[in-house]
Amino acid sequence: MKSSNTIKLSILDIGTIMNGKTASETMQDSISLAKLADDLGYTRYWFAEHHNTPFQVSTSPELMSVHAAANTKNIRVGSGGIMLPNHSPLRVAENFLTLEAMYPGRLDLGIGRAPGTDGLTAYALRRSREAVTSYDFPEQLNEMLGFFSKDFPADHPYSRIIPFPGITSIPDIYMLGSSNGGVQFAMEKGLGFVFASHLAPHLAVPMLRAYKENFKPSRHSSEPKSIFSTILITAETDEEAQYLAGPVELFWARLNTGNLGSTFPTLEEASQHHYTPAEAAARAQNKDKFIIGGINSVKQRLETLAEQAMVDEFMLLEYYTDQAARHKAYQLLASEFLH
């Protein structure tokens, strides 16, 4: 079993609005947590890209990364991820090279293949029905990497484009995955890889092992860099953790039964909710998507998963509705893994 003192911890923030807070208050909570994570020794703090949701403010990870970097000192910041089909590869390179120039050595660029939204919003983002219906991600990825590396062939028209002048370093680049698709690009292109186990828990270990065993070194990374991403709720005891996890369990059960527009449940609402048969079935099916427990059981679970998946870093996605409990959980984790 991998020792806890060899395991790094990071945070994925999807900007969920809770307890009737405003968008500004939700963003302030994110920066408060980023500051705490920086002080506690967490490795990185990433922001997701989601669009057209009534309860998430994570539409622009680049902008949130600027704000987080400006309010922290050491922690790496970045995207988890930029949904590349929604963007021009050149624009992604320009944005993140600008960020790299602002905060050298602290930027990460996580890249996803999904739209992160519905079809209509994808059309609004891309301004082309052809762009929505066609699949040109491999070409997009190659272009983006070419802009970062400045290694287009001499006869390529893009070889004359300068994404950002006077900078030699680039962000660390990761592929995101929740199937066997993203891992192929990570292995072949020599990029870091993050697997979202909360979307496909049964694939997390085999995909991360396959990446580690088949990684091809590149100019972007000489060795594999893999991260296990999971939803985690912890507290001092199993009972308290289960209580704090009530809202996220109810929220995901509702999502899985077609209730897509409801606000995020409060602790009181979740504790008093009577699950319908369909919700109860969804809750049972979602069990493996979460890690819920007191700090001692969570520590053992993470150490076991690290060994099985051949990783030394976890990226934690959480849905604490209570900000004090949220901070306390990250302090408990830091005391076990980061000191």
GROMACS .gro file of C-alpha atoms in nm:
model
  339
    1MET     CA    1   0.000   0.000   0.000
    2LYS     CA    2   0.132   0.343  -0.096
    3SER     CA    3   0.233   0.553   0.204
    4SER     CA    4   0.025   0.862   0.270
    5ASN     CA    5   0.335   1.082   0.280
    6THR     CA    6   0.400   1.007  -0.090
    7ILE     CA    7   0.049   1.111  -0.198
    8LYS     CA    8  -0.020   1.463  -0.324
    9LEU     CA    9  -0.361   1.629  -0.303
   10SER     CA   10  -0.523   1.881  -0.536
   11ILE     CA   11  -0.867   2.042  -0.573
   12LEU     CA   12  -1.115   2.065  -0.860
   13ASP     CA   13  -1.366   2.348  -0.824
   14ILE     CA   14  -1.681   2.349  -1.039
   15GLY     CA   15  -1.830   2.662  -0.884
   16THR     CA   16  -2.157   2.525  -0.747
   17ILE     CA   17  -2.395   2.782  -0.602
   18MET     CA   18  -2.526   2.664  -0.264
   19ASN     CA   19  -2.749   2.786   0.019
   20GLY     CA   20  -2.895   3.071  -0.185
   21LYS     CA   21  -2.561   3.249  -0.222
   22THR     CA   22  -2.492   3.487  -0.508
   23ALA     CA   23  -2.248   3.416  -0.788
   24SER     CA   24  -2.004   3.666  -0.636
   25GLU     CA   25  -2.022   3.499  -0.296
   26THR     CA   26  -1.965   3.158  -0.456
   27MET     CA   27  -1.654   3.288  -0.630
   28GLN     CA   28  -1.532   3.445  -0.305
   29ASP     CA   29  -1.571   3.104  -0.137
   30SER     CA   30  -1.356   2.952  -0.411
   31ILE     CA   31  -1.077   3.201  -0.356
   32SER     CA   32  -1.100   3.152   0.020
   33LEU     CA   33  -1.049   2.779  -0.030
   34ALA     CA   34  -0.765   2.836  -0.278
   35LYS     CA   35  -0.586   3.047  -0.017
   36LEU     CA   36  -0.633   2.776   0.245
   37ALA     CA   37  -0.512   2.506   0.006
   38ASP     CA   38  -0.205   2.714  -0.072
   39ASP     CA   39  -0.124   2.750   0.298
   40LEU     CA   40  -0.180   2.377   0.363
   41GLY     CA   41   0.048   2.256   0.083
   42TYR     CA   42  -0.198   2.131  -0.178
   43THR     CA   43  -0.041   2.084  -0.521
   44ARG     CA   44  -0.290   2.247  -0.759
   45TYR     CA   45  -0.630   2.417  -0.772
   46TRP     CA   46  -0.828   2.375  -1.094
   47PHE     CA   47  -1.149   2.527  -1.225
   48ALA     CA   48  -1.391   2.345  -1.454
   49GLU     CA   49  -1.569   2.469  -1.767
   50HIS     CA   50  -1.946   2.425  -1.762
   51HIS     CA   51  -2.205   2.630  -1.951
   52ASN     CA   52  -2.576   2.704  -1.928
   53THR     CA   53  -2.639   2.568  -1.580
   54PRO     CA   54  -2.857   2.744  -1.322
   55PHE     CA   55  -2.633   2.646  -1.029
   56GLN     CA   56  -2.270   2.668  -1.150
   57VAL     CA   57  -2.049   2.970  -1.214
   58SER     CA   58  -1.758   2.779  -1.364
   59THR     CA   59  -1.786   2.910  -1.719
   60SER     CA   60  -1.440   3.067  -1.754
   61PRO     CA   61  -1.157   2.871  -1.588
   62GLU     CA   62  -0.896   3.104  -1.739
   63LEU     CA   63  -1.039   3.406  -1.558
   64MET     CA   64  -1.081   3.220  -1.230
   65SER     CA   65  -0.722   3.096  -1.260
   66VAL     CA   66  -0.599   3.456  -1.284
   67HIS     CA   67  -0.792   3.548  -0.970
   68ALA     CA   68  -0.671   3.241  -0.780
   69ALA     CA   69  -0.309   3.291  -0.882
   70ALA     CA   70  -0.321   3.655  -0.776
   71ASN     CA   71  -0.442   3.556  -0.430
   72THR     CA   72  -0.201   3.267  -0.366
   73LYS     CA   73   0.175   3.218  -0.360
   74ASN     CA   74   0.280   2.863  -0.441
   75ILE     CA   75  -0.010   2.642  -0.546
   76ARG     CA   76  -0.045   2.562  -0.916
   77VAL     CA   77  -0.365   2.686  -1.078
   78GLY     CA   78  -0.541   2.608  -1.402
   79SER     CA   79  -0.824   2.443  -1.586
   80GLY     CA   80  -0.991   2.112  -1.526
   81GLY     CA   81  -1.053   2.162  -1.799
   82ILE     CA   82  -1.077   2.375  -2.106
   83MET     CA   83  -1.328   2.200  -2.334
   84LEU     CA   84  -1.124   2.233  -2.652
   85PRO     CA   85  -1.413   2.180  -2.899
   86ASN     CA   86  -1.558   2.511  -2.775
   87HIS     CA   87  -1.244   2.711  -2.847
   88SER     CA   88  -0.991   2.812  -3.105
   89PRO     CA   89  -0.664   2.625  -3.035
   90LEU     CA   90  -0.472   2.947  -3.098
   91ARG     CA   91  -0.685   3.136  -2.846
   92VAL     CA   92  -0.628   2.868  -2.582
   93ALA     CA   93  -0.253   2.890  -2.639
   94GLU     CA   94  -0.259   3.270  -2.622
   95ASN     CA   95  -0.460   3.274  -2.299
   96PHE     CA   96  -0.245   3.023  -2.119
   97LEU     CA   97   0.086   3.162  -2.241
   98THR     CA   98  -0.033   3.499  -2.108
   99LEU     CA   99  -0.110   3.333  -1.775
  100GLU     CA  100   0.229   3.158  -1.779
  101ALA     CA  101   0.398   3.495  -1.832
  102MET     CA  102   0.205   3.639  -1.537
  103TYR     CA  103   0.273   3.348  -1.301
  104PRO     CA  104   0.571   3.150  -1.436
  105GLY     CA  105   0.583   2.784  -1.338
  106ARG     CA  106   0.241   2.779  -1.173
  107LEU     CA  107   0.001   2.714  -1.463
  108ASP     CA  108  -0.171   2.390  -1.566
  109LEU     CA  109  -0.384   2.339  -1.874
  110GLY     CA  110  -0.626   2.049  -1.849
  111ILE     CA  111  -0.793   1.970  -2.183
  112GLY     CA  112  -1.127   1.795  -2.232
  113ARG     CA  113  -1.296   1.655  -2.541
  114ALA     CA  114  -1.658   1.704  -2.430
  115PRO     CA  115  -1.859   2.024  -2.486
  116GLY     CA  116  -1.943   2.068  -2.120
  117THR     CA  117  -2.292   2.178  -2.213
  118ASP     CA  118  -2.601   2.112  -2.424
  119GLY     CA  119  -2.620   2.120  -2.803
  120LEU     CA  120  -2.779   2.464  -2.833
  121THR     CA  121  -2.521   2.624  -2.606
  122ALA     CA  122  -2.244   2.445  -2.795
  123TYR     CA  123  -2.375   2.606  -3.113
  124ALA     CA  124  -2.384   2.947  -2.945
  125LEU     CA  125  -2.021   2.899  -2.840
  126ARG     CA  126  -1.894   2.771  -3.174
  127ARG     CA  127  -2.116   2.967  -3.414
  128SER     CA  128  -2.129   2.680  -3.662
  129ARG     CA  129  -2.353   2.376  -3.698
  130GLU     CA  130  -2.067   2.198  -3.871
  131ALA     CA  131  -1.842   2.263  -3.572
  132VAL     CA  132  -2.104   2.113  -3.340
  133THR     CA  133  -2.170   1.800  -3.547
  134SER     CA  134  -1.819   1.723  -3.673
  135TYR     CA  135  -1.539   1.562  -3.473
  136ASP     CA  136  -1.204   1.728  -3.528
  137PHE     CA  137  -1.059   1.709  -3.179
  138PRO     CA  138  -0.736   1.535  -3.294
  139GLU     CA  139  -0.669   1.822  -3.535
  140GLN     CA  140  -0.754   2.080  -3.269
  141LEU     CA  141  -0.520   1.916  -3.017
  142ASN     CA  142  -0.235   1.898  -3.269
  143GLU     CA  143  -0.280   2.266  -3.353
  144MET     CA  144  -0.283   2.369  -2.989
  145LEU     CA  145   0.030   2.168  -2.910
  146GLY     CA  146   0.194   2.312  -3.220
  147PHE     CA  147   0.127   2.666  -3.103
  148PHE     CA  148   0.274   2.588  -2.761
  149SER     CA  149   0.580   2.408  -2.897
  150LYS     CA  150   0.632   2.635  -3.200
  151ASP     CA  151   0.711   2.325  -3.404
  152PHE     CA  152   0.482   2.351  -3.705
  153PRO     CA  153   0.660   2.240  -4.024
  154ALA     CA  154   0.820   2.532  -4.207
  155ASP     CA  155   0.567   2.508  -4.490
  156HIS     CA  156   0.268   2.508  -4.255
  157PRO     CA  157   0.078   2.840  -4.268
  158TYR     CA  158   0.055   2.850  -3.888
  159SER     CA  159   0.435   2.842  -3.856
  160ARG     CA  160   0.428   3.219  -3.908
  161ILE     CA  161   0.191   3.281  -3.615
  162ILE     CA  162   0.340   3.398  -3.283
  163PRO     CA  163   0.097   3.302  -3.002
  164PHE     CA  164   0.279   3.508  -2.739
  165PRO     CA  165   0.616   3.683  -2.775
  166GLY     CA  166   0.919   3.647  -2.555
  167ILE     CA  167   0.824   3.348  -2.342
  168THR     CA  168   0.998   3.010  -2.344
  169SER     CA  169   0.810   2.816  -2.072
  170ILE     CA  170   0.462   2.671  -2.121
  171PRO     CA  171   0.197   2.539  -1.881
  172ASP     CA  172   0.192   2.173  -1.785
  173ILE     CA  173  -0.064   2.008  -2.014
  174TYR     CA  174  -0.302   1.730  -1.907
  175MET     CA  175  -0.569   1.534  -2.092
  176LEU     CA  176  -0.890   1.471  -1.903
  177GLY     CA  177  -1.078   1.145  -1.941
  178SER     CA  178  -1.378   0.951  -1.819
  179SER     CA  179  -1.360   0.672  -2.080
  180ASN     CA  180  -1.091   0.507  -2.289
  181GLY     CA  181  -1.075   0.803  -2.529
  182GLY     CA  182  -0.880   1.074  -2.350
  183VAL     CA  183  -0.617   0.831  -2.226
  184GLN     CA  184  -0.516   0.747  -2.584
  185PHE     CA  185  -0.425   1.108  -2.656
  186ALA     CA  186  -0.238   1.138  -2.325
  187MET     CA  187  -0.030   0.827  -2.398
  188GLU     CA  188   0.042   0.905  -2.762
  189LYS     CA  189   0.117   1.276  -2.717
  190GLY     CA  190   0.313   1.237  -2.394
  191LEU     CA  191   0.079   1.450  -2.183
  192GLY     CA  192  -0.034   1.426  -1.823
  193PHE     CA  193  -0.361   1.242  -1.760
  194VAL     CA  194  -0.649   1.292  -1.516
  195PHE     CA  195  -0.928   1.037  -1.488
  196ALA     CA  196  -1.270   1.144  -1.356
  197SER     CA  197  -1.365   0.842  -1.150
  198HIS     CA  198  -1.690   1.005  -1.039
  199LEU     CA  199  -1.815   0.967  -1.398
  200ALA     CA  200  -1.694   0.610  -1.458
  201PRO     CA  201  -1.565   0.454  -1.135
  202HIS     CA  202  -1.519   0.106  -1.284
  203LEU     CA  203  -1.275   0.241  -1.546
  204ALA     CA  204  -1.057   0.455  -1.321
  205VAL     CA  205  -0.802   0.195  -1.215
  206PRO     CA  206  -0.760   0.019  -1.553
  207MET     CA  207  -0.735   0.347  -1.749
  208LEU     CA  208  -0.481   0.501  -1.512
  209ARG     CA  209  -0.273   0.182  -1.512
  210ALA     CA  210  -0.286   0.163  -1.891
  211TYR     CA  211  -0.164   0.523  -1.913
  212LYS     CA  212   0.126   0.460  -1.677
  213GLU     CA  213   0.229   0.143  -1.861
  214ASN     CA  214   0.200   0.281  -2.217
  215PHE     CA  215   0.311   0.643  -2.183
  216LYS     CA  216   0.538   0.774  -2.459
  217PRO     CA  217   0.779   1.050  -2.348
  218SER     CA  218   0.752   1.379  -2.536
  219ARG     CA  219   0.879   1.734  -2.530
  220HIS     CA  220   0.581   1.809  -2.306
  221SER     CA  221   0.667   1.550  -2.043
  222SER     CA  222   0.953   1.303  -2.008
  223GLU     CA  223   0.757   1.083  -1.768
  224PRO     CA  224   0.392   0.997  -1.700
  225LYS     CA  225   0.197   1.229  -1.471
  226SER     CA  226  -0.133   1.074  -1.365
  227ILE     CA  227  -0.404   1.204  -1.132
  228PHE     CA  228  -0.704   1.020  -0.987
  229SER     CA  229  -1.003   1.258  -0.964
  230THR     CA  230  -1.287   1.170  -0.728
  231ILE     CA  231  -1.574   1.320  -0.530
  232LEU     CA  232  -1.476   1.304  -0.163
  233ILE     CA  233  -1.657   1.406   0.155
  234THR     CA  234  -1.480   1.362   0.485
  235ALA     CA  235  -1.500   1.475   0.848
  236GLU     CA  236  -1.369   1.356   1.182
  237THR     CA  237  -1.616   1.065   1.198
  238ASP     CA  238  -1.799   0.842   0.949
  239GLU     CA  239  -2.133   0.961   1.084
  240GLU     CA  240  -2.055   1.328   1.035
  241ALA     CA  241  -1.918   1.266   0.687
  242GLN     CA  242  -2.234   1.079   0.589
  243TYR     CA  243  -2.446   1.368   0.713
  244LEU     CA  244  -2.237   1.620   0.516
  245ALA     CA  245  -2.265   1.402   0.205
  246GLY     CA  246  -2.645   1.407   0.216
  247PRO     CA  247  -2.683   1.702  -0.025
  248VAL     CA  248  -2.450   1.565  -0.293
  249GLU     CA  249  -2.609   1.219  -0.278
  250LEU     CA  250  -2.954   1.371  -0.319
  251PHE     CA  251  -2.836   1.607  -0.592
  252TRP     CA  252  -2.684   1.331  -0.802
  253ALA     CA  253  -2.984   1.104  -0.746
  254ARG     CA  254  -3.205   1.380  -0.881
  255LEU     CA  255  -2.980   1.433  -1.181
  256ASN     CA  256  -2.990   1.063  -1.262
  257THR     CA  257  -3.370   1.059  -1.249
  258GLY     CA  258  -3.414   1.351  -1.486
  259ASN     CA  259  -3.442   1.639  -1.240
  260LEU     CA  260  -3.185   1.866  -1.404
  261GLY     CA  261  -3.292   2.213  -1.296
  262SER     CA  262  -3.327   2.200  -0.920
  263THR     CA  263  -3.106   2.402  -0.690
  264PHE     CA  264  -2.844   2.229  -0.481
  265PRO     CA  265  -3.001   2.080  -0.165
  266THR     CA  266  -2.924   2.215   0.180
  267LEU     CA  267  -2.812   1.992   0.466
  268GLU     CA  268  -3.155   2.022   0.628
  269GLU     CA  269  -3.337   1.941   0.306
  270ALA     CA  270  -3.120   1.636   0.240
  271SER     CA  271  -3.151   1.502   0.596
  272GLN     CA  272  -3.532   1.524   0.582
  273HIS     CA  273  -3.579   1.405   0.224
  274HIS     CA  274  -3.775   1.087   0.156
  275TYR     CA  275  -3.625   0.921  -0.150
  276THR     CA  276  -3.861   0.799  -0.419
  277PRO     CA  277  -3.796   0.442  -0.541
  278ALA     CA  278  -3.627   0.580  -0.852
  279GLU     CA  279  -3.410   0.816  -0.647
  280ALA     CA  280  -3.318   0.539  -0.406
  281ALA     CA  281  -3.210   0.318  -0.697
  282ALA     CA  282  -3.002   0.602  -0.841
  283ARG     CA  283  -2.844   0.668  -0.502
  284ALA     CA  284  -2.740   0.304  -0.476
  285GLN     CA  285  -2.598   0.309  -0.830
  286ASN     CA  286  -2.398   0.622  -0.749
  287LYS     CA  287  -2.233   0.472  -0.442
  288ASP     CA  288  -1.902   0.396  -0.615
  289LYS     CA  289  -1.880   0.749  -0.755
  290PHE     CA  290  -1.815   0.896  -0.411
  291ILE     CA  291  -1.565   0.845  -0.133
  292ILE     CA  292  -1.748   0.926   0.190
  293GLY     CA  293  -1.618   0.864   0.540
  294GLY     CA  294  -1.430   0.978   0.846
  295ILE     CA  295  -1.071   1.083   0.790
  296ASN     CA  296  -0.927   0.747   0.901
  297SER     CA  297  -1.134   0.540   0.658
  298VAL     CA  298  -1.079   0.793   0.378
  299LYS     CA  299  -0.705   0.780   0.432
  300GLN     CA  300  -0.703   0.401   0.397
  301ARG     CA  301  -0.924   0.419   0.088
  302LEU     CA  302  -0.700   0.671  -0.089
  303GLU     CA  303  -0.384   0.477  -0.006
  304THR     CA  304  -0.538   0.160  -0.152
  305LEU     CA  305  -0.657   0.337  -0.468
  306ALA     CA  306  -0.318   0.501  -0.516
  307GLU     CA  307  -0.154   0.160  -0.517
  308GLN     CA  308  -0.414   0.004  -0.747
  309ALA     CA  309  -0.416   0.290  -1.000
  310MET     CA  310  -0.040   0.356  -0.986
  311VAL     CA  311  -0.089   0.724  -0.900
  312ASP     CA  312   0.063   0.957  -0.644
  313GLU     CA  313  -0.192   1.238  -0.669
  314PHE     CA  314  -0.565   1.278  -0.608
  315MET     CA  315  -0.775   1.566  -0.732
  316LEU     CA  316  -1.070   1.615  -0.501
  317LEU     CA  317  -1.410   1.739  -0.610
  318GLU     CA  318  -1.646   1.807  -0.322
  319TYR     CA  319  -1.990   1.948  -0.252
  320TYR     CA  320  -1.983   2.073   0.105
  321THR     CA  321  -2.275   2.309   0.165
  322ASP     CA  322  -2.116   2.432   0.490
  323GLN     CA  323  -1.803   2.641   0.432
  324ALA     CA  324  -1.662   2.569   0.779
  325ALA     CA  325  -1.701   2.193   0.724
  326ARG     CA  326  -1.541   2.233   0.382
  327HIS     CA  327  -1.232   2.401   0.526
  328LYS     CA  328  -1.216   2.154   0.816
  329ALA     CA  329  -1.217   1.860   0.573
  330TYR     CA  330  -0.922   1.996   0.378
  331GLN     CA  331  -0.735   2.060   0.702
  332LEU     CA  332  -0.796   1.701   0.812
  333LEU     CA  333  -0.673   1.570   0.478
  334ALA     CA  334  -0.366   1.790   0.492
  335SER     CA  335  -0.280   1.665   0.841
  336GLU     CA  336  -0.280   1.306   0.714
  337PHE     CA  337  -0.116   1.349   0.374
  338LEU     CA  338   0.074   1.676   0.346
  339HIS     CA  339   0.266   1.708   0.673
   0.00000   0.00000   0.00000
